[in-house]
Amino acid sequence: MKKYLSFTAALLAALFILSGCAGTSESGNSQGVAIQNGAQTTGKPFHDLADYFLTGTISGSEVISENETMAAVGMESEEEEVKEGVVYLDFPFEDEMKDYTLYFVDTDSTGEHCVFRLFDEKSTLVQEFGDLNIQGKPEFKYDYLDAAVDFAAISVFPKEADEEFCGYYFAMDLANKHFYPESVKIPKYDGVVSGTYNRLIYTEETDEMSGKRDFYQIISEDNRCVKCKRWEYKFSEKNDFENVTQKITNTIDNKVIYEGPVQLDNDREPINQDFYKSYILNNLNIYEGERDDSILFYNIDDDFLDYKESYDSKEELLKALEMEDNDHIGTYDDEFGNEALDVYYKKSSKTGVVFMSRWQYDSNLKKWASVTAVPFKGMTSTRSLVSFEIMTEKSEMATGGYIKNIEYISGKLKSLKIMDFNRENEDAGYETLIEENYIYRDDGSLYYRGHNHSAYYYEPTYMGMNEKYDELSRCLYSAGYIENGSHEFYNFYEGEKKKPEYQVFIQKSSDTGYFVQLFKIK
């Protein structure tokens, strides 16, 4: 897309750009033109998380050489290099900045001191940032790369580079209508994968029989980019897209977290995108706080969680509770191989303790767990599991007929949506009553089930819930929403038995804290 300015404004902007900001004072002002420098920027605002799936490069960069006038802005940059002067960038500004313009300028015609210059709707220079060494023709990308914001950022790369992190990424500060001046060094990426809470960039290598993607997470708060995951696949025979094996590795730990079959489409994309994304995008808690290796223990006083104690290690706490190895009930590891739950119960005293671990990485990318220990009393024997019952009956408040939207993948139910007409508010039209989503492994076994229902038509308890399953289609974990917290159920199996031996129930509430029950399944 080509962009043209009014001749007067464009000429003034071009003259100012090509002048190299001669005469700029220490305050950042030059002949009445305001410049917002790095010292005047503030910290990043937090925005609501959202899913945006815009990927790839938005083309449209144009070059203005020192010998050209603004009338030539529409010329495309097929062969020009930075040393020829100025590159106009067709950046997709949000509505608040729709009349702003952005240029990339070689200030000394060497490519060693390139800067971005941002002009407002009055063609006033409001920010200069960068000072980058970009030799040859630059390449630009304008993608949504930060899951914490919902607008594009700008990245610039040299056309050819030997180093892995050769590019520069600048995030947009929309609240203050400028870019953050601190850059993050990033690789020259080939694509973006997006989810609700994370977005990762990736580089890709392929040959006739295999392929590899390396994934990177941009950590804007720390101004760095971290290689975090790798996805590899191999064909059993050339172009046999239905007989392919895959391996997913956590490259921070150098640990394989999944191996199994995968079906690819003709573009070598996984057909089962939901399962692929669940392993690529999750378990990326990088540098979320100060490291603390101590165990936080919630003690019990008269059956209520009353006060907290800190222990240096799990072994120290178990010794204080007089727990031994034979009191160990079991350990629950999540799908990434992290110990999430560890349970002990002493029959003689009828007391137990649950260790809950949340794994993350410190600023040096060393893995550690924030561990909370909660005691409990007694064990209940039961013949049946505590589980969720999916609602199928229509609410009395909804009098219209159902609309069902059903989607399948490989012959299995992928999603289900039940809707009804809102008789309370005719202008509202149809609304969702129940929605379910299923994720399967590529071998066909159920991996995840999610359920949501309307709290208006049904009880708010468990209005949102999810379950995880193993390769034998056994439910390992269930969690459901309650007011001010959640209910969680963990199942412990012996060998390949279909029925669990134990089930642990944990209530987490911002009002009452933790409550734990242990069930022995008969």
Short mmCIF file of C-alpha atoms in Angstrom, two decimals:
data_model
loop_
_atom_site.label_atom_id
_atom_site.label_comp_id
_atom_site.label_asym_id
_atom_site.label_seq_id
_atom_site.Cartn_x
_atom_site.Cartn_y
_atom_site.Cartn_z
CA MET A 1 0.00 0.00 0.00
CA LYS A 2 1.43 3.39 -0.97
CA LYS A 3 0.96 6.44 1.15
CA TYR A 4 1.08 10.09 0.00
CA LEU A 5 1.25 13.19 2.18
CA SER A 6 0.04 16.62 1.28
CA PHE A 7 2.87 18.25 -0.66
CA THR A 8 3.58 20.97 1.92
CA ALA A 9 3.57 18.69 4.96
CA ALA A 10 5.45 15.98 3.11
CA LEU A 11 8.16 18.36 1.93
CA LEU A 12 8.67 19.73 5.45
CA ALA A 13 8.88 16.21 6.85
CA ALA A 14 11.33 15.13 4.16
CA LEU A 15 13.56 18.14 4.69
CA PHE A 16 13.63 17.55 8.42
CA ILE A 17 14.36 13.85 8.07
CA LEU A 18 17.17 14.36 5.60
CA SER A 19 18.68 17.15 7.67
CA GLY A 20 19.78 14.63 10.28
CA CYS A 21 18.19 16.73 13.06
CA ALA A 22 20.95 19.34 12.85
CA GLY A 23 20.95 21.72 15.77
CA THR A 24 19.11 19.45 18.19
CA SER A 25 19.60 20.66 21.76
CA GLU A 26 20.13 18.48 24.85
CA SER A 27 16.49 18.92 25.75
CA GLY A 28 15.51 17.18 22.52
CA ASN A 29 14.00 20.23 20.81
CA SER A 30 15.17 21.62 17.48
CA GLN A 31 13.67 24.76 15.99
CA GLY A 32 10.34 24.16 17.70
CA VAL A 33 10.10 20.46 16.78
CA ALA A 34 9.38 18.30 19.86
CA ILE A 35 11.34 15.08 20.29
CA GLN A 36 10.32 12.55 22.91
CA ASN A 37 13.47 10.74 24.01
CA GLY A 38 14.00 7.60 26.05
CA ALA A 39 14.30 9.51 29.33
CA GLN A 40 10.70 10.62 29.05
CA THR A 41 9.19 7.18 28.60
CA THR A 42 7.36 5.28 31.31
CA GLY A 43 6.91 1.60 32.15
CA LYS A 44 4.72 -0.61 30.00
CA PRO A 45 1.00 -0.53 30.80
CA PHE A 46 -0.77 -3.87 31.22
CA HIS A 47 -3.56 -4.62 28.78
CA ASP A 48 -6.18 -7.37 28.80
CA LEU A 49 -4.99 -10.58 27.20
CA ALA A 50 -6.51 -11.39 23.83
CA ASP A 51 -6.03 -13.82 20.95
CA TYR A 52 -4.65 -12.23 17.79
CA PHE A 53 -3.49 -14.43 14.96
CA LEU A 54 -1.94 -11.89 12.56
CA THR A 55 1.33 -13.42 11.37
CA GLY A 56 3.90 -12.86 8.70
CA THR A 57 5.29 -9.69 7.21
CA ILE A 58 3.18 -6.72 6.23
CA SER A 59 4.92 -5.40 3.13
CA GLY A 60 4.88 -1.86 1.83
CA SER A 61 8.20 -0.25 2.78
CA GLU A 62 9.22 2.55 0.45
CA VAL A 63 12.48 4.46 0.00
CA ILE A 64 13.22 8.15 -0.42
CA SER A 65 16.75 8.99 -1.51
CA GLU A 66 18.39 12.30 -0.71
CA ASN A 67 17.95 13.41 -4.33
CA GLU A 68 14.24 12.68 -4.47
CA THR A 69 11.30 14.81 -3.38
CA MET A 70 8.31 13.66 -1.32
CA ALA A 71 6.42 13.14 -4.55
CA ALA A 72 8.39 9.91 -4.93
CA VAL A 73 7.29 8.44 -1.61
CA GLY A 74 5.25 5.81 -3.42
CA MET A 75 8.32 4.20 -4.93
CA GLU A 76 8.82 0.62 -3.73
CA SER A 77 12.17 -0.43 -2.21
CA GLU A 78 13.20 -3.21 -4.59
CA GLU A 79 16.94 -2.50 -4.73
CA GLU A 80 17.59 0.55 -2.54
CA GLU A 81 19.71 0.23 0.59
CA VAL A 82 19.63 2.24 3.80
CA LYS A 83 22.57 4.36 2.73
CA GLU A 84 20.36 5.93 0.05
CA GLY A 85 18.52 7.90 2.71
CA VAL A 86 15.08 7.27 4.17
CA VAL A 87 12.64 4.37 4.23
CA TYR A 88 8.96 5.17 4.68
CA LEU A 89 7.24 2.44 6.74
CA ASP A 90 3.63 1.53 6.11
CA PHE A 91 3.12 0.70 9.79
CA PRO A 92 -0.44 -0.36 10.81
CA PHE A 93 -1.12 2.31 13.42
CA GLU A 94 -4.16 2.00 15.68
CA ASP A 95 -7.04 4.46 15.30
CA GLU A 96 -5.58 6.74 17.97
CA MET A 97 -2.52 7.22 15.75
CA LYS A 98 -4.01 6.63 12.31
CA ASP A 99 -2.52 9.85 10.89
CA TYR A 100 0.97 9.25 12.28
CA THR A 101 3.88 8.36 10.00
CA LEU A 102 7.06 6.41 10.65
CA TYR A 103 10.40 6.50 8.83
CA PHE A 104 13.67 4.60 9.05
CA VAL A 105 16.61 6.94 8.51
CA ASP A 106 20.32 6.39 7.87
CA THR A 107 21.69 9.48 9.62
CA ASP A 108 25.24 9.38 8.21
CA SER A 109 24.89 7.30 5.01
CA THR A 110 26.99 4.47 6.44
CA GLY A 111 24.26 2.22 7.84
CA GLU A 112 25.98 2.36 11.24
CA HIS A 113 23.60 4.88 12.85
CA CYS A 114 20.07 4.17 11.68
CA VAL A 115 17.11 5.54 13.61
CA PHE A 116 13.32 5.49 13.51
CA ARG A 117 11.54 8.85 13.39
CA LEU A 118 7.88 9.14 14.33
CA PHE A 119 5.75 12.08 13.14
CA ASP A 120 2.28 12.97 14.41
CA GLU A 121 -0.74 14.07 12.38
CA LYS A 122 0.72 17.61 12.13
CA SER A 123 4.01 16.28 10.69
CA THR A 124 5.75 17.16 13.95
CA LEU A 125 8.61 14.90 14.96
CA VAL A 126 7.54 13.42 18.30
CA GLN A 127 10.10 10.64 18.76
CA GLU A 128 13.45 9.43 17.52
CA PHE A 129 14.71 6.03 18.65
CA GLY A 130 17.06 3.25 17.60
CA ASP A 131 20.66 4.15 16.66
CA LEU A 132 21.10 0.75 14.97
CA ASN A 133 23.78 -0.72 12.74
CA ILE A 134 21.90 -2.10 9.71
CA GLN A 135 24.03 -2.78 6.66
CA GLY A 136 22.38 -3.20 3.27
CA LYS A 137 18.67 -3.25 2.57
CA PRO A 138 16.69 -3.64 5.82
CA GLU A 139 13.67 -5.87 6.24
CA PHE A 140 10.74 -4.92 8.45
CA LYS A 141 7.93 -6.87 10.11
CA TYR A 142 4.90 -5.52 11.93
CA ASP A 143 3.44 -8.38 13.97
CA TYR A 144 1.55 -8.88 17.22
CA LEU A 145 4.35 -10.47 19.26
CA ASP A 146 3.51 -9.62 22.88
CA ALA A 147 0.57 -11.42 24.49
CA ALA A 148 0.14 -8.58 26.99
CA VAL A 149 -0.83 -6.06 24.29
CA ASP A 150 -3.22 -6.17 21.37
CA PHE A 151 -1.49 -4.07 18.74
CA ALA A 152 1.46 -4.40 16.40
CA ALA A 153 5.13 -3.76 17.12
CA ILE A 154 7.98 -3.11 14.72
CA SER A 155 11.01 -5.28 14.03
CA VAL A 156 13.91 -4.57 11.69
CA PHE A 157 16.50 -7.02 10.35
CA PRO A 158 19.55 -6.82 8.10
CA LYS A 159 18.96 -8.70 4.87
CA GLU A 160 21.84 -11.05 5.66
CA ALA A 161 23.34 -11.79 9.07
CA ASP A 162 25.47 -14.50 10.62
CA GLU A 163 24.40 -14.11 14.24
CA GLU A 164 21.22 -15.74 15.60
CA PHE A 165 19.78 -12.64 17.31
CA CYS A 166 20.31 -10.20 14.45
CA GLY A 167 17.08 -8.20 14.60
CA TYR A 168 15.71 -5.40 16.76
CA TYR A 169 12.19 -5.40 18.21
CA PHE A 170 10.45 -2.24 19.46
CA ALA A 171 7.10 -2.49 21.23
CA MET A 172 4.39 0.12 20.88
CA ASP A 173 3.31 2.26 23.85
CA LEU A 174 -0.13 3.18 22.58
CA ALA A 175 -1.17 4.99 25.78
CA ASN A 176 1.59 7.56 25.22
CA LYS A 177 1.47 7.38 21.43
CA HIS A 178 5.06 6.34 20.88
CA PHE A 179 7.34 3.30 20.82
CA TYR A 180 9.35 2.06 23.75
CA PRO A 181 12.91 3.17 22.90
CA GLU A 182 14.60 0.06 24.37
CA SER A 183 15.06 -2.66 21.77
CA VAL A 184 14.99 -6.42 22.22
CA LYS A 185 17.41 -8.46 20.09
CA ILE A 186 15.43 -11.17 18.28
CA PRO A 187 16.12 -13.75 15.54
CA LYS A 188 14.97 -13.28 11.96
CA TYR A 189 11.78 -15.21 12.45
CA ASP A 190 9.62 -17.03 9.91
CA GLY A 191 6.28 -17.04 11.73
CA VAL A 192 4.25 -16.48 14.88
CA VAL A 193 2.17 -18.92 16.93
CA SER A 194 -0.46 -17.40 19.21
CA GLY A 195 -2.59 -18.44 22.16
CA THR A 196 -4.54 -16.80 24.95
CA TYR A 197 -1.58 -16.15 27.22
CA ASN A 198 1.52 -16.48 25.04
CA ARG A 199 2.82 -15.59 21.60
CA LEU A 200 6.02 -17.07 20.28
CA ILE A 201 8.06 -16.35 17.18
CA TYR A 202 9.80 -19.19 15.39
CA THR A 203 12.50 -19.91 12.84
CA GLU A 204 12.12 -22.87 10.50
CA GLU A 205 14.40 -25.29 8.63
CA THR A 206 13.15 -28.04 6.32
CA ASP A 207 14.45 -30.68 3.94
CA GLU A 208 12.79 -33.52 2.03
CA MET A 209 12.51 -35.86 5.01
CA SER A 210 12.30 -33.61 8.08
CA GLY A 211 11.69 -30.20 9.55
CA LYS A 212 12.47 -28.15 12.63
CA ARG A 213 11.05 -25.06 14.31
CA ASP A 214 12.79 -23.20 17.12
CA PHE A 215 10.46 -21.07 19.23
CA TYR A 216 11.39 -17.88 21.07
CA GLN A 217 9.58 -15.89 23.74
CA ILE A 218 9.99 -12.12 23.91
CA ILE A 219 10.18 -10.95 27.53
CA SER A 220 9.59 -7.23 27.17
CA GLU A 221 9.88 -6.52 30.89
CA ASP A 222 13.46 -7.76 30.82
CA ASN A 223 14.31 -6.62 27.27
CA ARG A 224 15.36 -10.04 26.07
CA CYS A 225 14.30 -12.92 23.86
CA VAL A 226 14.63 -16.55 25.01
CA LYS A 227 14.70 -19.73 22.95
CA CYS A 228 12.23 -21.96 24.77
CA LYS A 229 10.82 -24.80 22.63
CA ARG A 230 11.73 -26.90 19.59
CA TRP A 231 9.38 -28.89 17.37
CA GLU A 232 10.87 -31.53 15.08
CA TYR A 233 9.25 -33.98 12.68
CA LYS A 234 10.45 -36.76 10.38
CA PHE A 235 8.78 -38.53 7.46
CA SER A 236 8.92 -42.32 7.33
CA GLU A 237 8.88 -42.01 3.54
CA LYS A 238 9.17 -39.04 1.25
CA ASN A 239 5.94 -37.01 1.10
CA ASP A 240 4.07 -39.51 3.32
CA PHE A 241 2.20 -36.89 5.32
CA GLU A 242 0.14 -39.39 7.31
CA ASN A 243 3.10 -41.31 8.77
CA VAL A 244 5.19 -38.70 10.50
CA THR A 245 6.75 -38.69 13.97
CA GLN A 246 7.22 -35.56 16.06
CA LYS A 247 9.32 -34.56 19.05
CA ILE A 248 8.78 -31.46 21.21
CA THR A 249 11.64 -30.28 23.39
CA ASN A 250 11.87 -27.71 26.15
CA THR A 251 15.15 -26.15 25.04
CA ILE A 252 15.66 -24.24 28.29
CA ASP A 253 15.86 -27.54 30.19
CA ASN A 254 17.03 -29.53 27.15
CA LYS A 255 14.24 -31.98 27.99
CA VAL A 256 11.95 -33.84 25.57
CA ILE A 257 8.37 -33.24 26.73
CA TYR A 258 6.47 -35.14 24.03
CA GLU A 259 7.12 -37.75 21.35
CA GLY A 260 4.52 -39.37 19.13
CA PRO A 261 2.83 -39.45 15.73
CA VAL A 262 1.67 -36.32 13.93
CA GLN A 263 -0.35 -35.68 10.78
CA LEU A 264 0.74 -32.77 8.60
CA ASP A 265 -1.05 -30.91 5.85
CA ASN A 266 0.56 -30.08 2.52
CA ASP A 267 2.14 -26.96 4.03
CA ARG A 268 3.72 -29.11 6.75
CA GLU A 269 1.49 -27.60 9.41
CA PRO A 270 0.11 -29.92 12.12
CA ILE A 271 -3.51 -30.75 11.35
CA ASN A 272 -4.13 -31.15 15.07
CA GLN A 273 -3.33 -27.52 15.89
CA ASP A 274 -4.93 -27.56 19.36
CA PHE A 275 -2.67 -30.31 20.69
CA TYR A 276 0.40 -28.83 18.99
CA LYS A 277 -0.23 -25.39 20.53
CA SER A 278 -0.93 -26.79 23.99
CA TYR A 279 2.63 -28.16 24.17
CA ILE A 280 4.32 -25.27 22.40
CA LEU A 281 2.63 -22.37 24.18
CA ASN A 282 2.18 -23.65 27.74
CA ASN A 283 4.60 -24.10 30.64
CA LEU A 284 6.50 -20.87 29.91
CA ASN A 285 6.62 -19.13 33.29
CA ILE A 286 9.82 -17.16 32.78
CA TYR A 287 11.09 -14.67 35.35
CA GLU A 288 7.78 -13.99 37.11
CA GLY A 289 9.27 -12.97 40.46
CA GLU A 290 12.09 -13.32 42.93
CA ARG A 291 13.26 -16.84 43.58
CA ASP A 292 12.33 -18.40 46.92
CA ASP A 293 13.22 -22.07 47.46
CA SER A 294 11.61 -22.34 50.90
CA ILE A 295 8.45 -24.35 51.59
CA LEU A 296 5.44 -22.33 52.75
CA PHE A 297 3.47 -24.48 55.19
CA TYR A 298 -0.11 -23.65 56.21
CA ASN A 299 -0.51 -25.09 59.70
CA ILE A 300 -3.79 -26.34 61.15
CA ASP A 301 -5.20 -25.08 64.43
CA ASP A 302 -8.55 -26.58 65.51
CA ASP A 303 -9.26 -27.83 61.98
CA PHE A 304 -8.73 -24.39 60.43
CA LEU A 305 -5.74 -23.09 58.48
CA ASP A 306 -4.54 -20.53 60.94
CA TYR A 307 -0.92 -19.52 60.40
CA LYS A 308 2.02 -20.04 58.07
CA GLU A 309 5.47 -21.44 58.66
CA SER A 310 8.52 -21.56 56.38
CA TYR A 311 10.78 -24.58 55.97
CA ASP A 312 14.03 -24.79 54.04
CA SER A 313 13.16 -28.06 52.33
CA LYS A 314 10.52 -30.74 51.89
CA GLU A 315 12.65 -33.16 53.91
CA GLU A 316 12.77 -30.76 56.85
CA LEU A 317 8.99 -30.39 56.90
CA LEU A 318 8.36 -34.14 56.56
CA LYS A 319 10.67 -34.77 59.50
CA ALA A 320 8.80 -32.19 61.59
CA LEU A 321 5.51 -33.94 60.69
CA GLU A 322 7.04 -37.36 61.46
CA MET A 323 6.30 -38.55 57.93
CA GLU A 324 8.35 -41.39 56.43
CA ASP A 325 8.85 -42.87 52.96
CA ASN A 326 6.17 -45.52 53.50
CA ASP A 327 3.63 -42.76 54.17
CA HIS A 328 3.95 -41.61 50.56
CA ILE A 329 0.66 -41.84 48.63
CA GLY A 330 1.87 -40.68 45.24
CA THR A 331 3.13 -37.93 42.96
CA TYR A 332 1.25 -36.21 40.15
CA ASP A 333 3.39 -34.95 37.27
CA ASP A 334 1.90 -32.62 34.68
CA GLU A 335 2.16 -33.30 30.96
CA PHE A 336 5.50 -31.48 30.81
CA GLY A 337 7.12 -33.77 33.37
CA ASN A 338 6.96 -31.31 36.26
CA GLU A 339 6.00 -32.55 39.71
CA ALA A 340 2.77 -30.66 40.44
CA LEU A 341 1.50 -32.54 43.50
CA ASP A 342 3.10 -34.78 46.13
CA VAL A 343 0.93 -36.47 48.79
CA TYR A 344 1.78 -38.08 52.14
CA TYR A 345 -0.60 -39.69 54.67
CA LYS A 346 0.27 -41.28 58.03
CA LYS A 347 -2.33 -43.88 58.96
CA SER A 348 -1.35 -44.07 62.63
CA SER A 349 -1.99 -40.38 63.27
CA LYS A 350 -4.60 -39.98 60.49
CA THR A 351 -2.84 -36.86 59.25
CA GLY A 352 -1.38 -35.99 55.90
CA VAL A 353 0.20 -33.22 53.85
CA VAL A 354 0.00 -32.14 50.21
CA PHE A 355 2.88 -30.33 48.46
CA MET A 356 1.70 -28.14 45.57
CA SER A 357 4.43 -26.91 43.18
CA ARG A 358 4.31 -24.16 40.59
CA TRP A 359 7.36 -24.32 38.32
CA GLN A 360 9.02 -21.27 36.80
CA TYR A 361 12.39 -19.87 35.73
CA ASP A 362 14.46 -17.24 37.47
CA SER A 363 16.30 -14.38 35.74
CA ASN A 364 19.17 -16.76 34.95
CA LEU A 365 16.74 -19.26 33.38
CA LYS A 366 17.29 -21.72 36.21
CA LYS A 367 14.19 -23.78 36.93
CA TRP A 368 12.67 -23.69 40.41
CA ALA A 369 9.34 -24.40 42.10
CA SER A 370 7.27 -22.21 44.35
CA VAL A 371 6.01 -24.85 46.82
CA THR A 372 3.03 -24.59 49.16
CA ALA A 373 2.34 -27.37 51.68
CA VAL A 374 -1.14 -27.88 53.12
CA PRO A 375 -1.95 -30.41 55.89
CA PHE A 376 -5.18 -32.39 56.13
CA LYS A 377 -6.85 -34.85 58.49
CA GLY A 378 -8.34 -38.26 57.78
CA MET A 379 -8.99 -40.37 54.70
CA THR A 380 -12.47 -41.18 53.37
CA SER A 381 -13.31 -44.47 51.65
CA THR A 382 -15.73 -44.25 48.74
CA ARG A 383 -16.96 -46.47 45.91
CA SER A 384 -17.43 -43.67 43.42
CA LEU A 385 -15.32 -40.82 42.11
CA VAL A 386 -16.10 -37.20 42.76
CA SER A 387 -16.49 -35.93 39.21
CA PHE A 388 -18.28 -33.34 37.13
CA GLU A 389 -21.66 -34.02 35.56
CA ILE A 390 -22.16 -32.28 32.24
CA MET A 391 -25.43 -30.36 32.16
CA THR A 392 -27.83 -31.43 29.42
CA GLU A 393 -31.21 -30.21 30.67
CA LYS A 394 -32.53 -26.93 29.39
CA SER A 395 -33.05 -24.16 31.93
CA GLU A 396 -36.65 -23.22 32.70
CA MET A 397 -35.75 -19.62 31.91
CA ALA A 398 -34.93 -20.52 28.31
CA THR A 399 -38.10 -21.34 26.37
CA GLY A 400 -36.87 -21.41 22.76
CA GLY A 401 -35.41 -24.33 20.82
CA TYR A 402 -31.76 -25.27 20.86
CA ILE A 403 -29.25 -24.42 18.20
CA LYS A 404 -26.35 -26.88 18.23
CA ASN A 405 -23.03 -26.15 16.57
CA ILE A 406 -20.94 -29.33 16.45
CA GLU A 407 -17.44 -29.73 15.02
CA TYR A 408 -15.48 -32.97 14.56
CA ILE A 409 -11.81 -33.79 14.01
CA SER A 410 -10.81 -37.21 12.64
CA GLY A 411 -14.31 -38.48 13.42
CA LYS A 412 -14.20 -37.37 17.06
CA LEU A 413 -16.12 -34.58 18.75
CA LYS A 414 -13.98 -31.43 18.79
CA SER A 415 -16.43 -28.80 19.95
CA LEU A 416 -20.07 -28.45 20.94
CA LYS A 417 -22.05 -25.26 21.41
CA ILE A 418 -25.68 -25.17 22.57
CA MET A 419 -27.52 -21.88 22.14
CA ASP A 420 -31.00 -20.64 22.91
CA PHE A 421 -32.99 -17.51 22.21
CA ASN A 422 -32.95 -15.00 25.04
CA ARG A 423 -36.63 -14.52 25.93
CA GLU A 424 -35.74 -12.09 28.70
CA ASN A 425 -34.13 -9.66 26.26
CA GLU A 426 -35.24 -9.99 22.64
CA ASP A 427 -32.54 -7.58 21.46
CA ALA A 428 -29.86 -9.94 22.75
CA GLY A 429 -30.79 -12.62 20.21
CA TYR A 430 -29.27 -16.08 20.72
CA GLU A 431 -26.77 -16.70 23.48
CA THR A 432 -24.54 -19.60 24.44
CA LEU A 433 -25.85 -21.92 27.17
CA ILE A 434 -23.24 -24.68 27.08
CA GLU A 435 -19.92 -24.91 25.27
CA GLU A 436 -17.44 -27.80 25.28
CA ASN A 437 -14.05 -28.27 23.63
CA TYR A 438 -12.02 -31.46 23.21
CA ILE A 439 -8.35 -31.94 22.34
CA TYR A 440 -6.96 -35.31 21.22
CA ARG A 441 -3.47 -36.63 20.74
CA ASP A 442 -2.54 -37.65 17.22
CA ASP A 443 -2.96 -41.31 18.21
CA GLY A 444 -6.67 -40.54 18.87
CA SER A 445 -6.56 -40.63 22.69
CA LEU A 446 -8.36 -37.87 24.58
CA TYR A 447 -6.00 -35.28 26.06
CA TYR A 448 -8.20 -32.41 27.28
CA ARG A 449 -11.84 -31.52 27.81
CA GLY A 450 -13.11 -28.04 28.60
CA HIS A 451 -16.63 -27.08 29.63
CA ASN A 452 -18.35 -23.72 30.11
CA HIS A 453 -21.98 -22.92 30.79
CA SER A 454 -24.03 -19.80 31.36
CA ALA A 455 -24.18 -18.76 35.02
CA TYR A 456 -27.39 -16.91 34.19
CA TYR A 457 -29.27 -20.07 33.20
CA TYR A 458 -27.45 -22.54 35.46
CA GLU A 459 -25.67 -22.55 38.79
CA PRO A 460 -22.42 -20.53 38.73
CA THR A 461 -20.54 -23.37 40.46
CA TYR A 462 -18.41 -25.18 37.86
CA MET A 463 -19.46 -22.72 35.16
CA GLY A 464 -15.93 -23.21 33.88
CA MET A 465 -14.13 -26.55 34.17
CA ASN A 466 -11.42 -28.58 32.49
CA GLU A 467 -9.98 -32.10 32.62
CA LYS A 468 -6.68 -33.71 31.54
CA TYR A 469 -6.38 -37.35 30.41
CA ASP A 470 -3.49 -39.77 29.92
CA GLU A 471 -2.80 -42.00 26.89
CA LEU A 472 -5.11 -44.67 28.37
CA SER A 473 -8.00 -42.14 28.39
CA ARG A 474 -7.96 -42.02 32.20
CA CYS A 475 -8.81 -38.71 33.85
CA LEU A 476 -5.73 -37.46 35.71
CA TYR A 477 -6.87 -34.01 36.77
CA SER A 478 -10.09 -31.99 36.97
CA ALA A 479 -10.61 -28.37 37.95
CA GLY A 480 -13.79 -26.32 38.24
CA TYR A 481 -14.68 -22.74 39.05
CA ILE A 482 -16.31 -21.81 42.37
CA GLU A 483 -17.01 -18.38 43.72
CA ASN A 484 -13.69 -16.82 44.76
CA GLY A 485 -11.68 -19.90 43.90
CA SER A 486 -11.56 -23.39 42.43
CA HIS A 487 -12.05 -27.08 43.13
CA GLU A 488 -9.31 -29.43 41.94
CA PHE A 489 -9.32 -33.26 41.80
CA TYR A 490 -6.19 -35.37 41.27
CA ASN A 491 -6.44 -39.12 40.53
CA PHE A 492 -3.68 -41.59 41.39
CA TYR A 493 -3.64 -44.93 39.51
CA GLU A 494 -1.81 -48.18 40.13
CA GLY A 495 -0.19 -49.45 36.94
CA GLU A 496 -2.65 -49.47 34.02
CA LYS A 497 -5.79 -49.98 36.10
CA LYS A 498 -8.80 -48.02 34.87
CA LYS A 499 -9.99 -47.03 38.33
CA PRO A 500 -7.78 -44.79 40.50
CA GLU A 501 -6.53 -45.98 43.86
CA TYR A 502 -6.68 -42.54 45.47
CA GLN A 503 -8.23 -39.18 44.73
CA VAL A 504 -7.12 -35.87 46.27
CA PHE A 505 -9.57 -32.99 46.50
CA ILE A 506 -8.24 -29.43 46.97
CA GLN A 507 -10.37 -26.35 47.47
CA LYS A 508 -8.60 -23.05 46.83
CA SER A 509 -10.48 -19.98 48.01
CA SER A 510 -9.48 -16.36 48.43
CA ASP A 511 -11.89 -16.24 51.39
CA THR A 512 -11.13 -19.43 53.32
CA GLY A 513 -7.72 -20.48 51.95
CA TYR A 514 -7.04 -24.18 51.35
CA PHE A 515 -9.02 -27.28 52.22
CA VAL A 516 -7.78 -30.81 51.37
CA GLN A 517 -9.48 -34.22 51.42
CA LEU A 518 -8.02 -37.64 50.60
CA PHE A 519 -10.30 -40.37 49.18
CA LYS A 520 -9.52 -44.08 49.04
CA ILE A 521 -11.37 -45.58 46.05
CA LYS A 522 -12.81 -49.04 46.81
#
